[in-house]
CSV table of C-alpha atoms and ligand atoms in Angstrom, one decimal:
chain,number,residue,atom,x,y,z
A,749,MET,CA,0.0,0.0,0.0
A,750,ALA,CA,1.3,3.4,-1.0
A,751,ASP,CA,0.7,4.9,2.5
A,752,GLU,CA,3.0,2.4,4.2
A,753,PRO,CA,6.4,3.7,5.2
A,754,LEU,CA,9.1,3.5,2.5
A,755,VAL,CA,12.4,2.9,4.2
A,756,LEU,CA,16.0,2.2,3.2
A,757,GLY,CA,18.0,0.1,5.5
A,758,ILE,CA,21.8,-0.1,5.7
A,759,GLU,CA,23.6,-3.1,7.3
A,760,THR,CA,27.4,-3.1,7.9
A,761,SER,CA,27.9,-4.9,11.2
A,762,CYS,CA,30.1,-7.6,9.9
A,763,ASP,CA,31.3,-8.6,6.4
A,764,GLU,CA,28.1,-7.9,4.3
A,765,THR,CA,27.4,-4.4,3.0
A,766,GLY,CA,23.6,-4.7,2.8
A,767,VAL,CA,21.2,-2.1,1.5
A,768,GLY,CA,17.5,-3.0,1.4
A,769,ILE,CA,14.4,-1.0,0.6
A,770,VAL,CA,10.9,-1.9,1.9
A,771,ARG,CA,7.5,-0.5,1.9
A,772,GLY,CA,5.8,-1.6,5.1
A,773,HIS,CA,6.0,-5.4,4.9
A,774,THR,CA,6.9,-5.5,1.2
A,775,LEU,CA,10.4,-6.1,0.0
A,776,LEU,CA,11.4,-3.8,-2.9
A,777,ALA,CA,15.2,-4.3,-3.0
A,778,ASP,CA,17.8,-6.3,-1.3
A,779,ALA,CA,21.3,-5.4,-2.5
A,780,VAL,CA,24.2,-7.2,-0.8
A,781,ALA,CA,28.0,-6.8,-1.4
A,782,SER,CA,30.0,-9.3,0.6
A,783,SER,CA,33.7,-9.2,1.4
A,784,VAL,CA,33.7,-12.8,2.6
A,785,ASP,CA,36.2,-13.9,0.0
A,786,GLU,CA,38.7,-11.4,1.3
A,787,HIS,CA,38.5,-13.0,4.8
A,788,ALA,CA,38.5,-16.6,3.7
A,789,ARG,CA,42.3,-17.1,3.8
A,790,PHE,CA,42.4,-15.7,7.4
A,791,GLY,CA,39.7,-18.2,8.6
A,792,GLY,CA,37.6,-15.4,10.0
A,793,VAL,CA,36.5,-11.8,9.5
A,794,VAL,CA,39.3,-9.3,9.7
A,795,PRO,CA,37.7,-6.1,11.0
A,796,GLU,CA,39.9,-3.6,9.1
A,797,VAL,CA,39.4,-5.5,5.8
A,798,ALA,CA,35.7,-5.5,6.4
A,799,SER,CA,35.6,-1.7,7.1
A,800,ARG,CA,37.5,-0.8,4.0
A,801,ALA,CA,35.3,-3.1,1.9
A,802,HIS,CA,32.2,-1.4,3.3
A,803,LEU,CA,33.6,2.0,2.4
A,804,GLU,CA,34.2,0.9,-1.2
A,805,ALA,CA,30.8,-0.9,-1.6
A,806,MET,CA,28.6,1.6,0.3
A,807,VAL,CA,27.6,4.1,-2.4
A,808,PRO,CA,27.3,1.7,-5.3
A,809,THR,CA,25.2,-0.7,-3.2
A,810,ILE,CA,22.8,2.2,-2.2
A,811,GLN,CA,22.5,3.1,-5.8
A,812,ARG,CA,21.9,-0.5,-6.8
A,813,ALA,CA,19.1,-0.8,-4.2
A,814,LEU,CA,17.4,2.4,-5.3
A,815,LYS,CA,17.5,1.3,-8.9
A,816,GLU,CA,16.2,-2.2,-8.1
A,817,ALA,CA,13.3,-0.8,-6.0
A,818,GLY,CA,12.6,1.8,-8.7
A,819,VAL,CA,12.2,4.6,-6.2
A,820,ALA,CA,13.9,8.0,-5.8
A,821,ALA,CA,15.8,8.7,-2.6
A,822,SER,CA,13.6,11.8,-2.1
A,823,ASP,CA,10.5,9.5,-1.8
A,824,LEU,CA,11.9,7.7,1.3
A,825,ASP,CA,10.2,8.2,4.6
A,826,GLY,CA,13.3,7.3,6.6
A,827,ILE,CA,16.8,5.8,6.6
A,828,ALA,CA,17.5,3.0,9.0
A,829,VAL,CA,20.9,1.7,9.9
A,830,THR,CA,22.4,-1.0,12.1
A,831,ALA,CA,23.7,0.9,15.1
A,832,GLY,CA,25.0,-2.3,16.8
A,833,PRO,CA,26.0,-4.9,17.9
A,834,GLY,CA,28.8,-5.7,15.5
A,835,LEU,CA,32.4,-4.8,14.6
A,836,ALA,CA,32.9,-1.1,15.7
A,837,GLY,CA,34.8,0.0,12.6
A,838,ALA,CA,32.4,-1.8,10.2
A,839,LEU,CA,29.3,-0.3,12.0
A,840,LEU,CA,30.8,3.1,11.7
A,841,VAL,CA,30.8,3.1,7.9
A,842,GLY,CA,27.1,2.3,7.8
A,843,VAL,CA,26.2,4.7,10.5
A,844,SER,CA,28.2,7.5,8.9
A,845,ALA,CA,26.6,6.8,5.4
A,846,ALA,CA,23.1,6.7,6.9
A,847,LYS,CA,23.7,10.1,8.6
A,848,ALA,CA,25.0,11.6,5.4
A,849,TYR,CA,22.1,10.4,3.3
A,850,ALA,CA,19.5,11.2,5.9
A,851,TYR,CA,20.8,14.7,6.6
A,852,ALA,CA,21.3,15.5,2.9
A,853,LEU,CA,17.8,14.3,2.0
A,854,GLY,CA,16.1,15.8,5.1
A,855,LYS,CA,14.8,12.4,6.3
A,856,PRO,CA,14.7,10.9,9.8
A,857,LEU,CA,17.4,8.6,10.9
A,858,TYR,CA,16.7,5.3,12.8
A,859,GLY,CA,19.6,3.5,14.4
A,860,VAL,CA,18.4,0.0,15.0
A,861,ASN,CA,19.5,-3.2,16.6
A,862,HIS,CA,21.0,-5.9,14.4
A,863,LEU,CA,19.4,-8.7,16.4
A,864,ALA,CA,15.9,-7.3,16.4
A,865,SER,CA,16.3,-6.8,12.6
A,866,HIS,CA,17.0,-10.5,12.2
A,867,ILE,CA,13.6,-11.1,13.8
A,868,CYS,CA,11.7,-8.3,12.1
A,869,VAL,CA,12.8,-9.4,8.6
A,870,ASP,CA,10.2,-12.2,8.8
A,871,GLN,CA,7.5,-9.7,8.2
A,872,LEU,CA,8.7,-9.4,4.6
A,873,GLU,CA,8.2,-13.2,4.2
A,874,HIS,CA,5.2,-14.0,6.4
A,875,GLY,CA,3.5,-10.7,7.2
A,876,ALA,CA,3.0,-9.1,10.6
A,877,LEU,CA,4.7,-10.8,13.4
A,878,PRO,CA,2.4,-12.2,16.1
A,879,GLU,CA,2.7,-10.5,19.5
A,880,PRO,CA,4.4,-11.6,21.6
A,881,THR,CA,7.0,-13.0,19.2
A,882,MET,CA,9.0,-16.0,20.3
A,883,ALA,CA,12.3,-16.0,18.5
A,884,LEU,CA,15.3,-18.2,18.3
A,885,LEU,CA,18.2,-16.1,17.1
A,886,VAL,CA,21.2,-18.0,15.9
A,887,SER,CA,24.1,-16.2,14.1
A,888,GLY,CA,27.8,-16.0,14.0
A,889,GLY,CA,27.9,-13.8,17.1
A,890,HIS,CA,24.7,-14.7,19.0
A,891,SER,CA,22.5,-17.6,20.0
A,892,SER,CA,19.5,-16.5,22.1
A,893,LEU,CA,15.9,-17.2,22.9
A,894,LEU,CA,14.0,-14.0,22.9
A,895,LEU,CA,10.4,-13.1,23.8
A,896,ALA,CA,9.3,-9.8,22.1
A,897,PRO,CA,6.0,-8.4,23.1
A,898,ASP,CA,6.8,-5.5,20.7
A,899,ILE,CA,9.8,-5.8,18.3
A,900,THR,CA,10.2,-2.0,18.2
A,901,SER,CA,10.3,-1.4,21.9
A,902,ASP,CA,10.3,-4.6,24.1
A,903,VAL,CA,12.6,-7.5,23.5
A,904,ARG,CA,13.3,-9.8,26.5
A,905,PRO,CA,16.0,-12.4,26.5
A,906,LEU,CA,15.0,-15.8,28.0
A,907,GLY,CA,18.4,-17.4,27.5
A,908,SER,CA,21.5,-17.2,25.5
A,909,THR,CA,24.8,-19.0,24.9
A,910,ILE,CA,27.2,-19.0,27.8
A,911,ASP,CA,30.2,-19.5,25.5
A,912,ASP,CA,30.3,-19.9,21.7
A,913,ALA,CA,27.5,-18.8,19.3
A,914,ALA,CA,26.0,-21.6,17.2
A,915,GLY,CA,27.4,-20.1,14.0
A,916,GLU,CA,30.8,-19.7,15.6
A,917,ALA,CA,30.7,-23.5,16.4
A,918,PHE,CA,30.0,-24.2,12.7
A,919,ASP,CA,32.9,-22.0,11.7
A,920,LYS,CA,35.3,-23.6,14.1
A,921,VAL,CA,34.4,-27.1,13.3
A,922,ALA,CA,34.7,-26.3,9.6
A,923,ARG,CA,38.2,-25.0,10.3
A,924,VAL,CA,39.3,-28.2,12.0
A,925,LEU,CA,37.9,-30.2,9.0
A,926,HIS,CA,39.8,-27.8,6.6
A,927,LEU,CA,36.6,-26.8,4.9
A,928,GLY,CA,37.2,-23.1,4.7
A,929,PHE,CA,35.2,-20.1,5.9
A,930,PRO,CA,32.4,-19.5,6.6
A,931,GLY,CA,31.7,-23.0,7.9
A,932,GLY,CA,27.9,-23.1,8.1
A,933,PRO,CA,27.0,-23.5,4.5
A,934,VAL,CA,29.8,-26.0,3.7
A,935,ILE,CA,29.0,-28.2,6.8
A,936,ASP,CA,25.3,-28.0,5.8
A,937,ARG,CA,26.3,-29.3,2.3
A,938,TYR,CA,28.6,-32.1,3.6
A,939,ALA,CA,26.1,-33.2,6.2
A,940,ARG,CA,23.5,-34.0,3.5
A,941,GLU,CA,25.8,-36.9,2.5
A,942,GLY,CA,26.5,-38.1,6.1
A,943,ASP,CA,24.9,-40.0,8.9
A,944,PRO,CA,23.7,-37.7,11.7
A,945,GLU,CA,23.8,-40.7,14.1
A,946,ALA,CA,27.3,-41.9,13.1
A,947,ILE,CA,28.9,-40.2,16.2
A,948,ARG,CA,27.1,-39.3,19.3
A,949,PHE,CA,28.4,-35.8,20.2
A,950,PRO,CA,27.4,-34.1,23.5
A,951,ARG,CA,24.3,-31.9,23.8
A,952,GLY,CA,25.4,-28.9,25.9
A,953,LEU,CA,23.3,-27.8,28.9
A,954,THR,CA,20.6,-30.4,28.5
A,955,GLY,CA,21.0,-32.0,32.0
A,956,SER,CA,18.1,-31.8,34.4
A,957,ARG,CA,19.9,-29.3,36.6
A,958,ASP,CA,21.1,-27.1,33.6
A,959,PRO,CA,19.5,-23.8,32.8
A,960,VAL,CA,16.6,-24.5,30.6
A,961,TYR,CA,17.0,-21.7,27.9
A,962,ASP,CA,20.7,-21.2,27.9
A,963,PHE,CA,23.0,-22.8,25.3
A,964,SER,CA,26.6,-24.0,25.3
A,965,PHE,CA,28.5,-25.1,22.2
A,966,SER,CA,32.1,-24.9,23.3
A,967,GLY,CA,32.2,-28.4,24.8
A,968,LEU,CA,30.7,-29.8,21.6
A,969,LYS,CA,33.3,-28.0,19.5
A,970,THR,CA,36.1,-29.4,21.6
A,971,ALA,CA,34.6,-32.9,21.5
A,972,VAL,CA,34.4,-32.8,17.7
A,973,ALA,CA,38.0,-31.5,17.5
A,974,ARG,CA,39.3,-34.3,19.9
A,975,TRP,CA,37.4,-36.9,17.9
A,976,ILE,CA,39.0,-35.7,14.6
A,977,GLU,CA,42.5,-35.5,16.2
A,978,ALA,CA,42.2,-39.1,17.5
A,979,LYS,CA,41.3,-40.3,14.0
A,980,ARG,CA,44.2,-38.5,12.5
A,981,ALA,CA,46.6,-39.7,15.2
A,982,ALA,CA,45.6,-43.2,14.4
A,983,GLY,CA,46.3,-42.6,10.7
A,984,GLU,CA,42.7,-43.2,9.8
A,985,GLU,CA,40.7,-41.2,7.3
A,986,VAL,CA,38.3,-38.6,8.8
A,987,PRO,CA,34.7,-39.3,7.6
A,988,VAL,CA,34.0,-35.7,6.9
A,989,ALA,CA,30.3,-36.1,5.9
A,990,ASP,CA,29.5,-38.2,9.0
A,991,VAL,CA,31.4,-35.7,11.3
A,992,ALA,CA,29.6,-32.8,9.7
A,993,ALA,CA,26.2,-34.5,10.0
A,994,SER,CA,26.7,-35.7,13.6
A,995,PHE,CA,28.0,-32.3,14.7
A,996,GLN,CA,25.2,-30.4,13.0
A,997,GLU,CA,22.6,-32.8,14.5
A,998,ALA,CA,24.0,-32.0,18.0
A,999,VAL,CA,23.6,-28.3,17.4
A,1000,VAL,CA,20.1,-28.3,15.9
A,1001,ASP,CA,18.8,-30.9,18.3
A,1002,VAL,CA,19.5,-28.6,21.3
A,1003,LEU,CA,18.4,-25.4,19.5
A,1004,THR,CA,15.0,-26.9,18.5
A,1005,ARG,CA,14.4,-28.7,21.8
A,1006,LYS,CA,14.9,-25.6,23.8
A,1007,ALA,CA,13.0,-23.3,21.5
A,1008,VAL,CA,9.9,-25.6,21.5
A,1009,ARG,CA,10.2,-25.8,25.3
A,1010,ALA,CA,10.2,-22.0,25.5
A,1011,CYS,CA,7.1,-21.7,23.4
A,1012,LYS,CA,5.3,-24.3,25.5
A,1013,ASP,CA,6.4,-22.8,28.8
A,1014,ASN,CA,5.3,-19.3,27.7
A,1015,GLY,CA,2.1,-20.3,26.0
A,1016,VAL,CA,3.3,-19.0,22.6
A,1017,ASP,CA,1.9,-20.9,19.6
A,1018,HIS,CA,4.5,-19.9,17.0
A,1019,LEU,CA,8.3,-19.8,16.7
A,1020,MET,CA,10.4,-17.5,14.6
A,1021,ILE,CA,13.9,-18.5,13.8
A,1022,GLY,CA,16.4,-15.8,12.5
A,1023,GLY,CA,20.1,-15.2,12.0
A,1024,GLY,CA,22.6,-16.8,9.6
A,1025,VAL,CA,22.3,-20.3,11.1
A,1026,ALA,CA,18.6,-20.2,10.4
A,1027,ALA,CA,19.7,-20.8,6.8
A,1028,ASN,CA,20.7,-24.3,7.8
A,1029,SER,CA,18.6,-26.9,6.1
A,1030,ARG,CA,18.6,-29.5,8.9
A,1031,LEU,CA,17.7,-26.8,11.5
A,1032,ARG,CA,14.8,-25.8,9.3
A,1033,ALA,CA,13.6,-29.4,8.8
A,1034,LEU,CA,13.9,-30.5,12.4
A,1035,ALA,CA,12.3,-27.3,13.7
A,1036,GLN,CA,9.4,-27.9,11.3
A,1037,HIS,CA,9.0,-31.5,12.5
A,1038,ARG,CA,9.1,-30.6,16.2
A,1039,CYS,CA,6.9,-27.6,15.9
A,1040,GLU,CA,4.3,-29.6,14.0
A,1041,LYS,CA,4.3,-32.2,16.7
A,1042,ALA,CA,3.8,-29.5,19.4
A,1043,GLY,CA,1.2,-27.6,17.5
A,1044,ILE,CA,3.5,-24.6,17.0
A,1045,THR,CA,3.5,-22.6,13.8
A,1046,LEU,CA,7.1,-22.2,12.5
A,1047,ARG,CA,8.2,-18.9,10.8
A,1048,VAL,CA,11.6,-18.9,9.1
A,1049,PRO,CA,12.5,-16.5,6.4
A,1050,ARG,CA,14.1,-17.7,3.2
A,1051,PRO,CA,17.8,-18.3,3.6
A,1052,LYS,CA,18.9,-15.1,1.8
A,1053,LEU,CA,16.9,-13.1,4.4
A,1054,CYS,CA,18.4,-15.1,7.3
A,1055,THR,CA,22.0,-14.1,6.6
A,1056,ASP,CA,23.0,-10.5,7.1
A,1057,ASN,CA,21.3,-8.1,4.7
A,1058,GLY,CA,19.9,-4.5,4.5
A,1059,ALA,CA,16.3,-5.5,4.0
A,1060,MET,CA,16.1,-6.7,7.6
A,1061,VAL,CA,17.2,-3.3,8.8
A,1062,ALA,CA,14.7,-1.6,6.5
A,1063,ALA,CA,12.0,-3.9,7.8
A,1064,LEU,CA,12.6,-2.8,11.4
A,1065,GLY,CA,13.0,0.8,10.4
A,1066,ALA,CA,9.6,0.7,8.6
A,1067,GLU,CA,8.1,-0.8,11.8
A,1068,MET,CA,9.6,2.1,13.8
A,1069,VAL,CA,8.0,4.6,11.4
A,1070,ALA,CA,4.7,2.8,11.4
A,1071,ARG,CA,4.6,2.8,15.2
A,1072,ASN,CA,5.7,6.4,15.5
A,1073,ARG,CA,8.9,5.6,17.3
A,1074,PRO,CA,11.2,8.6,17.8
A,1075,ALA,CA,14.0,9.0,15.3
A,1076,SER,CA,17.7,8.9,16.4
A,1077,ALA,CA,19.9,11.9,17.0
A,1078,TRP,CA,22.5,13.1,14.5
A,1079,ASP,CA,25.2,12.0,16.9
A,1080,LEU,CA,23.9,8.4,16.9
A,1081,PRO,CA,26.9,6.3,17.9
A,1082,ALA,CA,27.9,3.0,16.5
A,1083,ASP,CA,27.6,0.7,19.6
A,1084,SER,CA,29.5,-2.6,19.1
A,1085,SER,CA,27.8,-4.0,22.2
A,1086,LEU,CA,24.3,-2.6,21.8
A,1087,PRO,CA,22.2,-4.8,24.1
A,1088,VAL,CA,19.4,-7.0,22.5
A,1089,THR,CA,17.0,-5.3,24.9
A,1090,GLU,CA,17.3,-2.0,22.9
A,1091,PRO,CA,15.6,-2.5,19.5
A,1092,HIS,CA,16.5,1.1,18.5
A,1093,VAL,CA,18.5,4.1,19.7
A,1094,PRO,CA,16.1,7.0,20.0
A,1095,ALA,CA,17.4,10.6,20.4
A,1096,PRO,CA,18.0,11.2,24.1
A,1097,ASP,CA,15.7,14.2,24.2
A,1098,HIS,CA,12.9,12.5,22.2
A,1099,ASP,CA,10.4,13.1,25.0
A,1100,HIS,CA,10.6,16.8,24.3
A,1101,GLY,CA,9.8,16.3,20.7
A,1102,ALA,CA,13.0,17.8,19.3
A,1103,HIS,CA,13.6,15.0,16.8
A,1104,GLY,CA,10.0,14.5,15.9
A,1105,HIS,CA,7.9,11.5,15.0
A,1106,GLY,CA,6.9,10.0,11.8
A,1107,GLY,CA,9.4,11.4,9.4
A,1108,HIS,CA,9.6,15.2,9.4
A,1109,GLY,CA,11.8,17.8,10.8
A,1110,HIS,CA,15.1,16.8,12.3
A,1111,ASP,CA,16.7,19.7,14.1
A,1112,HIS,CA,19.2,20.5,11.4
A,1113,ASP,CA,21.0,23.2,13.5
A,1114,HIS,CA,21.8,20.6,16.0
A,1115,PHE,CA,24.1,19.0,13.4
A,1116,HIS,CA,26.3,22.0,13.3
A,1117,GLU,CA,26.7,22.1,17.0
A,1118,LEU,CA,28.4,18.7,17.0
A,1119,SER,CA,32.1,18.4,17.1
A,1120,LYS,CA,33.8,15.9,14.8
A,1121,ASP,CA,34.5,13.8,17.8
A,1122,ASN,CA,30.8,13.5,18.7
A,1123,LEU,CA,29.9,12.6,15.1
A,1124,TYR,CA,32.3,9.7,15.0
A,1125,SER,CA,32.1,8.5,18.5
B,2679,LIG,O1,23.6,-13.6,10.8
B,2679,LIG,P1,24.9,-13.8,10.1
B,2679,LIG,O2,24.9,-13.7,8.6
B,2679,LIG,O3,26.0,-12.8,10.7
B,2679,LIG,C1,26.1,-12.5,12.0
B,2679,LIG,O4,25.4,-11.6,12.5
B,2679,LIG,O5,26.9,-13.3,12.7
B,2679,LIG,O6,25.4,-15.2,10.5
B,2679,LIG,C2,26.6,-15.7,10.1
B,2679,LIG,C3,26.8,-17.1,10.6
B,2679,LIG,C4,28.2,-17.8,10.3
B,2679,LIG,O7,28.7,-18.3,11.5
B,2679,LIG,C5,27.8,-18.8,9.3
B,2679,LIG,O8,28.7,-20.0,9.3
B,2679,LIG,C6,26.4,-19.2,9.7
B,2679,LIG,O9,25.8,-18.0,10.0
B,2679,LIG,N1,25.6,-19.9,8.6
B,2679,LIG,C7,25.2,-21.1,8.7
B,2679,LIG,C8,24.6,-21.4,7.4
B,2679,LIG,N2,24.7,-20.3,6.6
B,2679,LIG,C9,25.3,-19.3,7.4
B,2679,LIG,N3,25.3,-22.0,9.7
B,2679,LIG,C10,24.8,-23.2,9.4
B,2679,LIG,N4,24.2,-23.6,8.2
B,2679,LIG,C11,24.1,-22.7,7.2
B,2679,LIG,N5,23.5,-23.1,6.1
B,2680,LIG,ZN1,23.5,-11.2,11.7
């Protein structure tokens, strides 16, 4: 509908330069430039390399998204950007670009949370999120169970990983198997040829006295590494497909078991899964199976919307506009450890109306009062 908010979202928290454009719950453009190949030989994302790649890709990716959406920048109702969490230098490129575009175009700026964006993106696939939303968020940096009565203002963590994130475990196991980086997609592929029951790897924090909603993947990662080392030491060949399948099964077994439990305990009849690991084919299949058995409706966006992208940021930005949430200040900082409980970063004085609701009238003079230090803090 034409009266729904038209928002451009910028994502630069890690190695993807993402620019998406949405109108309400409708995806109009999803342009992504990845620097993943530049990190592969280091076995992980190198922050400085990522920042430089964002800088080079930023303007062309914005132009590509506008062209793909067939809209003029002047038609936008707002510009949303990932304010955190993520790599500080990488976030800074997106935040600075968003400020420059928003200021030049006279549009409100919305600094939003990367994790809430991973949840909100599902609105582009399956329509309005039910409230409260139960979400399992699994990415390279986070693994959490979240209950969100309102994705724009109220996100409550039920549990999270006490050590490695799920995606991190995929990346580390792939490294031990010499499968390259990132590990998730390649393990997913190998696992299809393997037997998930070949090796019984440990399921972290599933004992009767363990915290019900927290996760732990560090012990699993170590168990897999030890198992592989023992094979190699004995001069035996490592059955890569079986290791991949058995490891993957251990991860997704725990994730889905705890997520379904959280839904039941909290009387929520649906489960949203988001973040890069939600692209995993076995996680999707097992979640579907277990949710069906429990009478829970599963909502998982298509894989391209699960991994980092700008559309998810635009989706949350559009929700901010639709719900009249206050815009962010021109000195919006990039916050590498922005807590999941803060879906967006409103201007501190928003209660007094200085930065307005719904899209009009930032206080432009305020911009000139800022020192360079403030702008880039
Ligand atoms: O959300 P994301 O794109 O970036 C972060 O915010 O971290 O997630 C990246 C993570 C990486 O650890 C990657 O290995 C994992 O998601 N991943 C997968 C799959 N695709 C990406 N993990 C398992 N299976 C996949 N198919
Ligand atoms: Zn992410």
